[in-house]
C-alpha positions as a Markdown table, in Angstrom:
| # | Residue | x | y | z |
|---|---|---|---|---|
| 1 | Unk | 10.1 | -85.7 | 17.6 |
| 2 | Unk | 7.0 | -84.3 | 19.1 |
| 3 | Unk | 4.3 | -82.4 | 17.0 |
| 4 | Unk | 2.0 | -79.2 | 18.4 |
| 5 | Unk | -0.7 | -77.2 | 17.0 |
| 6 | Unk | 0.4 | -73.3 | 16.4 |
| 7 | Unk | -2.2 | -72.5 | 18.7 |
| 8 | Unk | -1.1 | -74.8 | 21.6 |
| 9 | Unk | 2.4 | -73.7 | 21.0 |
| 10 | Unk | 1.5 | -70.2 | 21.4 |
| 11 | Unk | 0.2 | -70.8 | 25.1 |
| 12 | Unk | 2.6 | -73.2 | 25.4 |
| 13 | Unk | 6.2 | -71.2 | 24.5 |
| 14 | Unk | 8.0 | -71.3 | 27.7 |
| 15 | Unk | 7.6 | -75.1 | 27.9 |
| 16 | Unk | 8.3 | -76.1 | 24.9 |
| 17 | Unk | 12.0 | -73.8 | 24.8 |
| 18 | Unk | 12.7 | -75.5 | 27.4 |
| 19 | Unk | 12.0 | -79.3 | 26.0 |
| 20 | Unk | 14.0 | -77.6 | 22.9 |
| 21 | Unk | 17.0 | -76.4 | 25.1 |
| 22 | Unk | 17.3 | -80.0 | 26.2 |
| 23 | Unk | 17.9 | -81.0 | 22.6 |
| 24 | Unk | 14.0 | -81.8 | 21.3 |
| 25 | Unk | 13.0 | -80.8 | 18.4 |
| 26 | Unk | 8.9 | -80.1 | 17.7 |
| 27 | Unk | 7.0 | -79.9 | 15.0 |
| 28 | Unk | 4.7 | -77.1 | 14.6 |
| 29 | Unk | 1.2 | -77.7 | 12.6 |
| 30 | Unk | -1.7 | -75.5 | 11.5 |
| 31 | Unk | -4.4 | -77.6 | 10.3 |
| 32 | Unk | -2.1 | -80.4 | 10.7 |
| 33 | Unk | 0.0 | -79.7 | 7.9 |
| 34 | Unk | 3.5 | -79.0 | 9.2 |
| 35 | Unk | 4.7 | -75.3 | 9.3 |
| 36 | Unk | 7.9 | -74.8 | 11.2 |
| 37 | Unk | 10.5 | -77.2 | 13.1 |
| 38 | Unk | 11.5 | -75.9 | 16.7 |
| 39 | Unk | 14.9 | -76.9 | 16.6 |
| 40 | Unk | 17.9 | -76.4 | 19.3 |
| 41 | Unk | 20.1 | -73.1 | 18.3 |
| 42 | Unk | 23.5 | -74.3 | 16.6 |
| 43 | Unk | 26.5 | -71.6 | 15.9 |
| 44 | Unk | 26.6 | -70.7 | 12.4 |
| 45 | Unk | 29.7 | -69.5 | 11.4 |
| 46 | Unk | 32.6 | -69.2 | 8.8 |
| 47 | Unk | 35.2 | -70.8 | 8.4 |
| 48 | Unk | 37.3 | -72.2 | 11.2 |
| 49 | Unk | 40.9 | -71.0 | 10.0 |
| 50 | Unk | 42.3 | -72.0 | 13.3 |
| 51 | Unk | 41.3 | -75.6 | 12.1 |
| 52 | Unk | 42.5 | -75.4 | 9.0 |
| 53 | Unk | 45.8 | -74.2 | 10.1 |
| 54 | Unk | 46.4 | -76.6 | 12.8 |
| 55 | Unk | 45.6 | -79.2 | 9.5 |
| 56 | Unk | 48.2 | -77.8 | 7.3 |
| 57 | Unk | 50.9 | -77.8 | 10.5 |
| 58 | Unk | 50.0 | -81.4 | 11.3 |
| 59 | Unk | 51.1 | -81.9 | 7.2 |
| 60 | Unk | 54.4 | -80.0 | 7.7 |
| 61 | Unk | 52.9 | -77.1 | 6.0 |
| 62 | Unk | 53.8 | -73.4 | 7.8 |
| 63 | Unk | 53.4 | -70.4 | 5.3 |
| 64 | Unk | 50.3 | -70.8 | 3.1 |
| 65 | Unk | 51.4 | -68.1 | 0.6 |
| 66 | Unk | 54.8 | -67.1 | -0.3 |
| 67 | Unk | 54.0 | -64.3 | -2.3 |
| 68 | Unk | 51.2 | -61.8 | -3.1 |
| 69 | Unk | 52.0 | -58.9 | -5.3 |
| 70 | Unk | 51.1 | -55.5 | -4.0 |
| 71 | Unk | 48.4 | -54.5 | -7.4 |
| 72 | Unk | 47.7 | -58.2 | -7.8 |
| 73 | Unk | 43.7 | -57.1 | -7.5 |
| 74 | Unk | 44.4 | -54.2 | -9.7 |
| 75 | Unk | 42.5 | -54.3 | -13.1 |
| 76 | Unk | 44.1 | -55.6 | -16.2 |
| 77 | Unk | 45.4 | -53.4 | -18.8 |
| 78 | Unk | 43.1 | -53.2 | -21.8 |
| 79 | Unk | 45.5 | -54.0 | -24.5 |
| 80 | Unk | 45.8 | -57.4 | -22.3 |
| 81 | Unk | 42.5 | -58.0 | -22.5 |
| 82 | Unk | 41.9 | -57.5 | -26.1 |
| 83 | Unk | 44.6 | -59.9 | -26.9 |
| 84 | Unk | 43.1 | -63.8 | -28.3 |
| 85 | Unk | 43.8 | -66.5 | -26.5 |
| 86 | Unk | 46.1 | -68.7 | -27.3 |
């Protein structure tokens, strides 16, 4: 890991993307007190549903869900919701 000063990574951007595109990562400091990590871009994303699906094959599993009802989001009925718990 290889530390700079703000200032000498300002003049020095170019160069130092390029140490970062190889896989560097370099520490950023302004009055030698760290500020910022220059780190190599990684893919964010969501979930991988192609993954999970090629899990639940490998497990003999092929339809996750049977069944959904058409108003299953719909809002309860208020006398439902007023009943106690059992």
């Amino acid at each position: 890991m290889k530390t700079v000063s703000i200032r000498d990574a300002k003049n020095r951007l170019t160069e130092l993307a390029r140490e970062v595109e190889e896989g560097e990562t370099i520490v950023v400091t302004r009055n030698g007190r760290p500020v910022f990590d220059l780190v190599p871009h990684q893919k964010r994303g969501g979930l991988n549903l192609e993954a999970g699906e090629d899990y639940l094959r490998s497990k003999g599993i092929t339809r996750t869900a049977v069944y959904i009802a058409d108003d299953f989001d719909d809002p309860l009925p208020e006398d439902f919701l007023l009943k106690p718990l059992p």
